[in-house]
Amino acid sequence: AQSVTQLGSHVSVSEGALVLLRCNYSSSVPPYLFWYVQYPNQGLQLLLKYTSAATLVKGINGFEAEFKKSETSFHLTKPSAHMSDAAEYFCAVSATGANNLFFGTGTRLTVIP
Amino acid sequence: KAGVTQTPRYLIKTRGQQVTLSCSPISGHRSVSWYQQTPGQGLQFLFEYFSETQRNKGNFPGRFSGRQFSNSRSEMNVSTLELGDSALYLCASRSGTNTDTQYFGPGTRLTVL
Protein backbone atom coordinates (compact mmCIF):
# COMPACT_ATOMS: atom_id res chain seq x y z
CA ALA A 1 0.00 0.00 0.00
CA GLN A 2 1.09 3.56 -0.65
CA SER A 3 0.51 6.68 1.42
CA VAL A 4 1.96 10.13 1.92
CA THR A 5 2.21 12.35 4.97
CA GLN A 6 2.75 16.07 4.59
CA LEU A 7 3.95 17.71 7.78
CA GLY A 8 2.42 21.14 8.28
CA SER A 9 -0.85 22.10 6.67
CA HIS A 10 0.25 25.74 6.61
CA VAL A 11 3.74 27.16 6.10
CA SER A 12 4.60 30.85 6.06
CA VAL A 13 7.90 32.23 4.81
CA SER A 14 9.19 35.69 4.05
CA GLU A 15 9.87 36.68 0.49
CA GLY A 16 13.43 35.67 -0.34
CA ALA A 17 13.61 33.04 2.41
CA LEU A 18 14.10 29.32 2.00
CA VAL A 19 11.02 27.24 1.28
CA LEU A 20 10.92 23.76 2.81
CA LEU A 21 7.80 21.62 2.48
CA ARG A 22 7.98 18.18 4.05
CA CYS A 23 6.73 14.91 2.64
CA ASN A 24 7.19 11.40 3.97
CA TYR A 25 5.95 8.40 2.08
CA SER A 26 5.09 4.81 2.75
CA SER A 27 5.27 2.26 0.00
CA SER A 28 5.55 -1.49 -0.11
CA VAL A 29 7.23 -1.32 -3.51
CA PRO A 30 9.67 1.14 -5.09
CA PRO A 31 7.72 4.37 -5.37
CA TYR A 32 7.31 7.10 -7.88
CA LEU A 33 7.00 10.44 -6.09
CA PHE A 34 5.55 13.73 -7.28
CA TRP A 35 5.02 17.28 -6.16
CA TYR A 36 2.11 19.20 -7.59
CA VAL A 37 1.05 22.82 -7.02
CA GLN A 38 -2.49 24.12 -7.05
CA TYR A 39 -3.39 27.78 -7.43
CA PRO A 40 -6.87 28.98 -6.40
CA ASN A 41 -9.65 27.72 -8.63
CA GLN A 42 -7.22 25.78 -10.79
CA GLY A 43 -6.18 22.20 -11.32
CA LEU A 44 -2.88 20.65 -10.34
CA GLN A 45 0.39 21.51 -12.04
CA LEU A 46 3.35 19.15 -11.86
CA LEU A 47 6.42 20.68 -10.23
CA LEU A 48 8.70 17.65 -10.37
CA LYS A 49 8.78 13.88 -10.18
CA TYR A 50 11.06 11.09 -9.02
CA THR A 51 10.99 7.84 -10.97
CA SER A 52 14.06 6.00 -9.66
CA ALA A 53 16.68 7.92 -11.61
CA ALA A 54 18.67 10.71 -9.89
CA THR A 55 17.75 11.19 -6.24
CA LEU A 56 17.97 14.98 -6.51
CA VAL A 57 15.21 16.12 -8.79
CA LYS A 58 14.97 19.60 -10.22
CA GLY A 59 11.61 20.97 -11.24
CA ILE A 60 10.02 24.09 -12.56
CA ASN A 61 10.08 27.54 -10.97
CA GLY A 62 13.32 26.84 -9.09
CA PHE A 63 11.95 24.00 -6.96
CA GLU A 64 13.82 20.79 -6.25
CA ALA A 65 13.35 17.72 -4.09
CA GLU A 66 15.60 14.99 -2.82
CA PHE A 67 14.56 11.36 -2.54
CA LYS A 68 15.94 9.83 0.66
CA LYS A 69 15.10 6.18 0.91
CA SER A 70 16.57 5.76 4.39
CA GLU A 71 14.29 8.51 5.69
CA THR A 72 11.36 7.71 3.36
CA SER A 73 11.24 11.40 2.58
CA PHE A 74 10.83 13.58 -0.48
CA HIS A 75 10.96 17.15 0.82
CA LEU A 76 10.43 20.08 -1.54
CA THR A 77 12.76 23.08 -1.37
CA LYS A 78 13.33 26.40 -3.06
CA PRO A 79 16.23 28.65 -2.05
CA SER A 80 14.37 31.94 -2.30
CA ALA A 81 10.59 32.33 -2.03
CA HIS A 82 8.72 34.58 -4.42
CA MET A 83 5.27 36.05 -3.91
CA SER A 84 4.04 34.01 -6.86
CA ASP A 85 4.89 30.78 -4.97
CA ALA A 86 1.91 31.26 -2.67
CA ALA A 87 -0.31 28.26 -3.39
CA GLU A 88 -1.17 24.81 -2.10
CA TYR A 89 1.36 22.06 -2.61
CA PHE A 90 0.62 18.36 -2.78
CA CYS A 91 2.99 15.45 -2.50
CA ALA A 92 1.86 12.23 -4.18
CA VAL A 93 3.06 8.67 -4.51
CA SER A 94 2.32 5.85 -6.89
CA ALA A 95 3.69 2.36 -6.97
CA THR A 96 5.94 1.43 -9.85
CA GLY A 97 3.67 0.23 -12.58
CA ALA A 98 0.52 1.49 -10.91
CA ASN A 99 -1.99 3.80 -12.47
CA ASN A 100 -3.24 5.99 -9.66
CA LEU A 101 -1.75 8.62 -7.39
CA PHE A 102 -2.12 8.76 -3.61
CA PHE A 103 -1.99 12.35 -2.43
CA GLY A 104 -1.02 13.95 0.84
CA THR A 105 -3.36 16.40 2.52
CA GLY A 106 -1.54 19.39 1.11
CA THR A 107 0.49 22.29 2.49
CA ARG A 108 -0.66 25.85 1.98
CA LEU A 109 2.32 28.13 1.46
CA THR A 110 2.00 31.80 2.35
CA VAL A 111 4.74 34.22 1.29
CA ILE A 112 5.04 37.33 3.41
CA PRO A 113 6.31 40.46 1.65
CA LYS B 1 -0.77 21.29 -27.48
CA ALA B 2 -3.99 22.17 -25.76
CA GLY B 3 -4.23 21.03 -22.17
CA VAL B 4 -6.84 18.90 -20.47
CA THR B 5 -10.24 20.52 -20.65
CA GLN B 6 -13.20 19.88 -18.40
CA THR B 7 -16.79 20.96 -18.81
CA PRO B 8 -18.68 22.44 -17.22
CA ARG B 9 -16.47 24.34 -14.81
CA TYR B 10 -19.25 24.86 -12.28
CA LEU B 11 -22.43 22.94 -11.54
CA ILE B 12 -25.18 23.26 -8.98
CA LYS B 13 -27.50 20.33 -8.42
CA THR B 14 -29.93 19.21 -5.75
CA ARG B 15 -29.92 16.02 -3.76
CA GLY B 16 -31.22 13.00 -5.64
CA GLN B 17 -30.35 14.34 -9.06
CA GLN B 18 -27.68 12.91 -11.29
CA VAL B 19 -24.83 14.69 -13.03
CA THR B 20 -22.45 14.06 -15.90
CA LEU B 21 -19.04 15.67 -16.12
CA SER B 22 -16.87 15.69 -19.23
CA CYS B 23 -13.13 15.56 -19.76
CA SER B 24 -11.15 15.95 -22.98
CA PRO B 25 -7.56 14.74 -22.61
CA ILE B 26 -4.46 16.13 -24.22
CA SER B 27 -4.29 15.10 -27.85
CA GLY B 28 -2.66 11.69 -28.17
CA HIS B 29 -3.23 10.73 -24.56
CA ARG B 30 -5.12 7.48 -24.12
CA SER B 31 -5.44 7.36 -20.34
CA VAL B 32 -7.88 9.46 -18.33
CA SER B 33 -8.13 9.40 -14.54
CA TRP B 34 -10.67 11.07 -12.28
CA TYR B 35 -10.09 12.41 -8.79
CA GLN B 36 -12.37 13.95 -6.18
CA GLN B 37 -11.07 16.81 -4.06
CA THR B 38 -12.86 17.84 -0.85
CA PRO B 39 -11.67 19.81 2.19
CA GLY B 40 -12.32 16.86 4.45
CA GLN B 41 -11.00 13.93 2.44
CA GLY B 42 -8.46 15.68 0.23
CA LEU B 43 -7.66 14.26 -3.18
CA GLN B 44 -8.98 10.77 -3.79
CA PHE B 45 -8.69 8.58 -6.85
CA LEU B 46 -11.98 7.59 -8.47
CA PHE B 47 -11.05 5.55 -11.55
CA GLU B 48 -8.90 5.39 -14.63
CA TYR B 49 -9.82 4.57 -18.20
CA PHE B 50 -7.49 3.46 -20.92
CA SER B 51 -8.59 2.66 -24.45
CA GLU B 52 -12.26 2.67 -23.39
CA THR B 53 -11.68 0.19 -20.56
CA GLN B 54 -11.66 0.87 -16.85
CA ARG B 55 -8.16 -0.04 -15.74
CA ASN B 56 -8.31 0.81 -12.06
CA LYS B 57 -10.91 1.90 -9.55
CA GLY B 58 -10.80 3.65 -6.20
CA ASN B 59 -12.96 3.08 -3.16
CA PHE B 60 -16.15 4.89 -4.12
CA PRO B 61 -19.75 3.65 -4.20
CA GLY B 62 -21.35 2.42 -7.36
CA ARG B 63 -23.17 5.74 -7.78
CA PHE B 64 -19.93 6.96 -9.29
CA SER B 65 -19.34 5.64 -12.77
CA GLY B 66 -17.47 6.60 -15.86
CA ARG B 67 -16.79 5.76 -19.43
CA GLN B 68 -14.35 6.58 -22.17
CA PHE B 69 -15.03 7.05 -25.84
CA SER B 70 -12.98 6.00 -28.83
CA ASN B 71 -11.52 9.51 -29.10
CA SER B 72 -10.29 9.17 -25.47
CA ARG B 73 -12.76 11.73 -24.15
CA SER B 74 -14.20 10.62 -20.85
CA GLU B 75 -17.35 11.24 -18.89
CA MET B 76 -18.03 10.73 -15.24
CA ASN B 77 -21.53 10.22 -13.88
CA VAL B 78 -22.79 10.53 -10.34
CA SER B 79 -26.32 9.32 -9.66
CA THR B 80 -28.57 10.05 -6.69
CA LEU B 81 -26.47 12.97 -5.55
CA GLU B 82 -25.77 13.47 -1.87
CA LEU B 83 -24.62 16.60 -0.07
CA GLY B 84 -21.25 14.95 0.49
CA ASP B 85 -20.67 14.72 -3.23
CA SER B 86 -19.99 18.44 -3.32
CA ALA B 87 -16.39 18.64 -4.46
CA LEU B 88 -13.94 19.65 -7.10
CA TYR B 89 -13.69 16.84 -9.63
CA LEU B 90 -10.38 16.71 -11.41
CA CYS B 91 -9.55 14.86 -14.57
CA ALA B 92 -5.99 13.92 -15.52
CA SER B 93 -4.61 12.50 -18.72
CA ARG B 94 -1.41 10.77 -19.74
CA SER B 95 -0.19 8.95 -22.79
CA GLY B 96 -0.76 5.56 -21.23
CA THR B 97 2.42 4.07 -19.86
CA ASN B 98 2.67 3.88 -16.11
CA THR B 99 5.76 6.06 -15.91
CA ASP B 100 4.10 8.99 -17.58
CA THR B 101 3.14 12.16 -15.84
CA GLN B 102 -0.53 12.82 -15.25
CA TYR B 103 -1.61 16.24 -16.50
CA PHE B 104 -4.59 17.74 -14.72
CA GLY B 105 -7.46 19.81 -16.00
CA PRO B 106 -8.91 22.81 -14.15
CA GLY B 107 -11.66 20.74 -12.57
CA THR B 108 -15.43 20.91 -12.31
CA ARG B 109 -16.78 22.42 -9.11
CA LEU B 110 -19.96 20.53 -8.15
CA THR B 111 -22.22 21.91 -5.47
CA VAL B 112 -25.08 19.75 -4.21
CA LEU B 113 -27.87 21.59 -2.39
CSV table of C-alpha atoms in Angstrom, one decimal:
chain,number,residue,atom,x,y,z
A,1,ALA,CA,0.0,0.0,0.0
A,2,GLN,CA,1.1,3.6,-0.7
A,3,SER,CA,0.5,6.7,1.4
A,4,VAL,CA,2.0,10.1,1.9
A,5,THR,CA,2.2,12.4,5.0
A,6,GLN,CA,2.8,16.1,4.6
A,7,LEU,CA,3.9,17.7,7.8
A,8,GLY,CA,2.4,21.1,8.3
A,9,SER,CA,-0.9,22.1,6.7
A,10,HIS,CA,0.3,25.7,6.6
A,11,VAL,CA,3.7,27.2,6.1
A,12,SER,CA,4.6,30.8,6.1
A,13,VAL,CA,7.9,32.2,4.8
A,14,SER,CA,9.2,35.7,4.1
A,15,GLU,CA,9.9,36.7,0.5
A,16,GLY,CA,13.4,35.7,-0.3
A,17,ALA,CA,13.6,33.0,2.4
A,18,LEU,CA,14.1,29.3,2.0
A,19,VAL,CA,11.0,27.2,1.3
A,20,LEU,CA,10.9,23.8,2.8
A,21,LEU,CA,7.8,21.6,2.5
A,22,ARG,CA,8.0,18.2,4.0
A,23,CYS,CA,6.7,14.9,2.6
A,24,ASN,CA,7.2,11.4,4.0
A,25,TYR,CA,6.0,8.4,2.1
A,26,SER,CA,5.1,4.8,2.8
A,27,SER,CA,5.3,2.3,0.0
A,28,SER,CA,5.5,-1.5,-0.1
A,29,VAL,CA,7.2,-1.3,-3.5
A,30,PRO,CA,9.7,1.1,-5.1
A,31,PRO,CA,7.7,4.4,-5.4
A,32,TYR,CA,7.3,7.1,-7.9
A,33,LEU,CA,7.0,10.4,-6.1
A,34,PHE,CA,5.6,13.7,-7.3
A,35,TRP,CA,5.0,17.3,-6.2
A,36,TYR,CA,2.1,19.2,-7.6
A,37,VAL,CA,1.1,22.8,-7.0
A,38,GLN,CA,-2.5,24.1,-7.1
A,39,TYR,CA,-3.4,27.8,-7.4
A,40,PRO,CA,-6.9,29.0,-6.4
A,41,ASN,CA,-9.6,27.7,-8.6
A,42,GLN,CA,-7.2,25.8,-10.8
A,43,GLY,CA,-6.2,22.2,-11.3
A,44,LEU,CA,-2.9,20.6,-10.3
A,45,GLN,CA,0.4,21.5,-12.0
A,46,LEU,CA,3.4,19.2,-11.9
A,47,LEU,CA,6.4,20.7,-10.2
A,48,LEU,CA,8.7,17.7,-10.4
A,49,LYS,CA,8.8,13.9,-10.2
A,50,TYR,CA,11.1,11.1,-9.0
A,51,THR,CA,11.0,7.8,-11.0
A,52,SER,CA,14.1,6.0,-9.7
A,53,ALA,CA,16.7,7.9,-11.6
A,54,ALA,CA,18.7,10.7,-9.9
A,55,THR,CA,17.8,11.2,-6.2
A,56,LEU,CA,18.0,15.0,-6.5
A,57,VAL,CA,15.2,16.1,-8.8
A,58,LYS,CA,15.0,19.6,-10.2
A,59,GLY,CA,11.6,21.0,-11.2
A,60,ILE,CA,10.0,24.1,-12.6
A,61,ASN,CA,10.1,27.5,-11.0
A,62,GLY,CA,13.3,26.8,-9.1
A,63,PHE,CA,11.9,24.0,-7.0
A,64,GLU,CA,13.8,20.8,-6.2
A,65,ALA,CA,13.4,17.7,-4.1
A,66,GLU,CA,15.6,15.0,-2.8
A,67,PHE,CA,14.6,11.4,-2.5
A,68,LYS,CA,15.9,9.8,0.7
A,69,LYS,CA,15.1,6.2,0.9
A,70,SER,CA,16.6,5.8,4.4
A,71,GLU,CA,14.3,8.5,5.7
A,72,THR,CA,11.4,7.7,3.4
A,73,SER,CA,11.2,11.4,2.6
A,74,PHE,CA,10.8,13.6,-0.5
A,75,HIS,CA,11.0,17.1,0.8
A,76,LEU,CA,10.4,20.1,-1.5
A,77,THR,CA,12.8,23.1,-1.4
A,78,LYS,CA,13.3,26.4,-3.1
A,79,PRO,CA,16.2,28.7,-2.1
A,80,SER,CA,14.4,31.9,-2.3
A,81,ALA,CA,10.6,32.3,-2.0
A,82,HIS,CA,8.7,34.6,-4.4
A,83,MET,CA,5.3,36.0,-3.9
A,84,SER,CA,4.0,34.0,-6.9
A,85,ASP,CA,4.9,30.8,-5.0
A,86,ALA,CA,1.9,31.3,-2.7
A,87,ALA,CA,-0.3,28.3,-3.4
A,88,GLU,CA,-1.2,24.8,-2.1
A,89,TYR,CA,1.4,22.1,-2.6
A,90,PHE,CA,0.6,18.4,-2.8
A,91,CYS,CA,3.0,15.4,-2.5
A,92,ALA,CA,1.9,12.2,-4.2
A,93,VAL,CA,3.1,8.7,-4.5
A,94,SER,CA,2.3,5.9,-6.9
A,95,ALA,CA,3.7,2.4,-7.0
A,96,THR,CA,5.9,1.4,-9.8
A,97,GLY,CA,3.7,0.2,-12.6
A,98,ALA,CA,0.5,1.5,-10.9
A,99,ASN,CA,-2.0,3.8,-12.5
A,100,ASN,CA,-3.2,6.0,-9.7
A,101,LEU,CA,-1.8,8.6,-7.4
A,102,PHE,CA,-2.1,8.8,-3.6
A,103,PHE,CA,-2.0,12.3,-2.4
A,104,GLY,CA,-1.0,14.0,0.8
A,105,THR,CA,-3.4,16.4,2.5
A,106,GLY,CA,-1.5,19.4,1.1
A,107,THR,CA,0.5,22.3,2.5
A,108,ARG,CA,-0.7,25.8,2.0
A,109,LEU,CA,2.3,28.1,1.5
A,110,THR,CA,2.0,31.8,2.4
A,111,VAL,CA,4.7,34.2,1.3
A,112,ILE,CA,5.0,37.3,3.4
A,113,PRO,CA,6.3,40.5,1.6
B,1,LYS,CA,-0.8,21.3,-27.5
B,2,ALA,CA,-4.0,22.2,-25.8
B,3,GLY,CA,-4.2,21.0,-22.2
B,4,VAL,CA,-6.8,18.9,-20.5
B,5,THR,CA,-10.2,20.5,-20.7
B,6,GLN,CA,-13.2,19.9,-18.4
B,7,THR,CA,-16.8,21.0,-18.8
B,8,PRO,CA,-18.7,22.4,-17.2
B,9,ARG,CA,-16.5,24.3,-14.8
B,10,TYR,CA,-19.3,24.9,-12.3
B,11,LEU,CA,-22.4,22.9,-11.5
B,12,ILE,CA,-25.2,23.3,-9.0
B,13,LYS,CA,-27.5,20.3,-8.4
B,14,THR,CA,-29.9,19.2,-5.8
B,15,ARG,CA,-29.9,16.0,-3.8
B,16,GLY,CA,-31.2,13.0,-5.6
B,17,GLN,CA,-30.4,14.3,-9.1
B,18,GLN,CA,-27.7,12.9,-11.3
B,19,VAL,CA,-24.8,14.7,-13.0
B,20,THR,CA,-22.4,14.1,-15.9
B,21,LEU,CA,-19.0,15.7,-16.1
B,22,SER,CA,-16.9,15.7,-19.2
B,23,CYS,CA,-13.1,15.6,-19.8
B,24,SER,CA,-11.1,16.0,-23.0
B,25,PRO,CA,-7.6,14.7,-22.6
B,26,ILE,CA,-4.5,16.1,-24.2
B,27,SER,CA,-4.3,15.1,-27.9
B,28,GLY,CA,-2.7,11.7,-28.2
B,29,HIS,CA,-3.2,10.7,-24.6
B,30,ARG,CA,-5.1,7.5,-24.1
B,31,SER,CA,-5.4,7.4,-20.3
B,32,VAL,CA,-7.9,9.5,-18.3
B,33,SER,CA,-8.1,9.4,-14.5
B,34,TRP,CA,-10.7,11.1,-12.3
B,35,TYR,CA,-10.1,12.4,-8.8
B,36,GLN,CA,-12.4,14.0,-6.2
B,37,GLN,CA,-11.1,16.8,-4.1
B,38,THR,CA,-12.9,17.8,-0.8
B,39,PRO,CA,-11.7,19.8,2.2
B,40,GLY,CA,-12.3,16.9,4.4
B,41,GLN,CA,-11.0,13.9,2.4
B,42,GLY,CA,-8.5,15.7,0.2
B,43,LEU,CA,-7.7,14.3,-3.2
B,44,GLN,CA,-9.0,10.8,-3.8
B,45,PHE,CA,-8.7,8.6,-6.9
B,46,LEU,CA,-12.0,7.6,-8.5
B,47,PHE,CA,-11.1,5.6,-11.6
B,48,GLU,CA,-8.9,5.4,-14.6
B,49,TYR,CA,-9.8,4.6,-18.2
B,50,PHE,CA,-7.5,3.5,-20.9
B,51,SER,CA,-8.6,2.7,-24.5
B,52,GLU,CA,-12.3,2.7,-23.4
B,53,THR,CA,-11.7,0.2,-20.6
B,54,GLN,CA,-11.7,0.9,-16.9
B,55,ARG,CA,-8.2,0.0,-15.7
B,56,ASN,CA,-8.3,0.8,-12.1
B,57,LYS,CA,-10.9,1.9,-9.5
B,58,GLY,CA,-10.8,3.7,-6.2
B,59,ASN,CA,-13.0,3.1,-3.2
B,60,PHE,CA,-16.1,4.9,-4.1
B,61,PRO,CA,-19.7,3.6,-4.2
B,62,GLY,CA,-21.4,2.4,-7.4
B,63,ARG,CA,-23.2,5.7,-7.8
B,64,PHE,CA,-19.9,7.0,-9.3
B,65,SER,CA,-19.3,5.6,-12.8
B,66,GLY,CA,-17.5,6.6,-15.9
B,67,ARG,CA,-16.8,5.8,-19.4
B,68,GLN,CA,-14.3,6.6,-22.2
B,69,PHE,CA,-15.0,7.0,-25.8
B,70,SER,CA,-13.0,6.0,-28.8
B,71,ASN,CA,-11.5,9.5,-29.1
B,72,SER,CA,-10.3,9.2,-25.5
B,73,ARG,CA,-12.8,11.7,-24.1
B,74,SER,CA,-14.2,10.6,-20.8
B,75,GLU,CA,-17.4,11.2,-18.9
B,76,MET,CA,-18.0,10.7,-15.2
B,77,ASN,CA,-21.5,10.2,-13.9
B,78,VAL,CA,-22.8,10.5,-10.3
B,79,SER,CA,-26.3,9.3,-9.7
B,80,THR,CA,-28.6,10.0,-6.7
B,81,LEU,CA,-26.5,13.0,-5.6
B,82,GLU,CA,-25.8,13.5,-1.9
B,83,LEU,CA,-24.6,16.6,-0.1
B,84,GLY,CA,-21.3,15.0,0.5
B,85,ASP,CA,-20.7,14.7,-3.2
B,86,SER,CA,-20.0,18.4,-3.3
B,87,ALA,CA,-16.4,18.6,-4.5
B,88,LEU,CA,-13.9,19.6,-7.1
B,89,TYR,CA,-13.7,16.8,-9.6
B,90,LEU,CA,-10.4,16.7,-11.4
B,91,CYS,CA,-9.5,14.9,-14.6
B,92,ALA,CA,-6.0,13.9,-15.5
B,93,SER,CA,-4.6,12.5,-18.7
B,94,ARG,CA,-1.4,10.8,-19.7
B,95,SER,CA,-0.2,9.0,-22.8
B,96,GLY,CA,-0.8,5.6,-21.2
B,97,THR,CA,2.4,4.1,-19.9
B,98,ASN,CA,2.7,3.9,-16.1
B,99,THR,CA,5.8,6.1,-15.9
B,100,ASP,CA,4.1,9.0,-17.6
B,101,THR,CA,3.1,12.2,-15.8
B,102,GLN,CA,-0.5,12.8,-15.2
B,103,TYR,CA,-1.6,16.2,-16.5
B,104,PHE,CA,-4.6,17.7,-14.7
B,105,GLY,CA,-7.5,19.8,-16.0
B,106,PRO,CA,-8.9,22.8,-14.1
B,107,GLY,CA,-11.7,20.7,-12.6
B,108,THR,CA,-15.4,20.9,-12.3
B,109,ARG,CA,-16.8,22.4,-9.1
B,110,LEU,CA,-20.0,20.5,-8.2
B,111,THR,CA,-22.2,21.9,-5.5
B,112,VAL,CA,-25.1,19.8,-4.2
B,113,LEU,CA,-27.9,21.6,-2.4
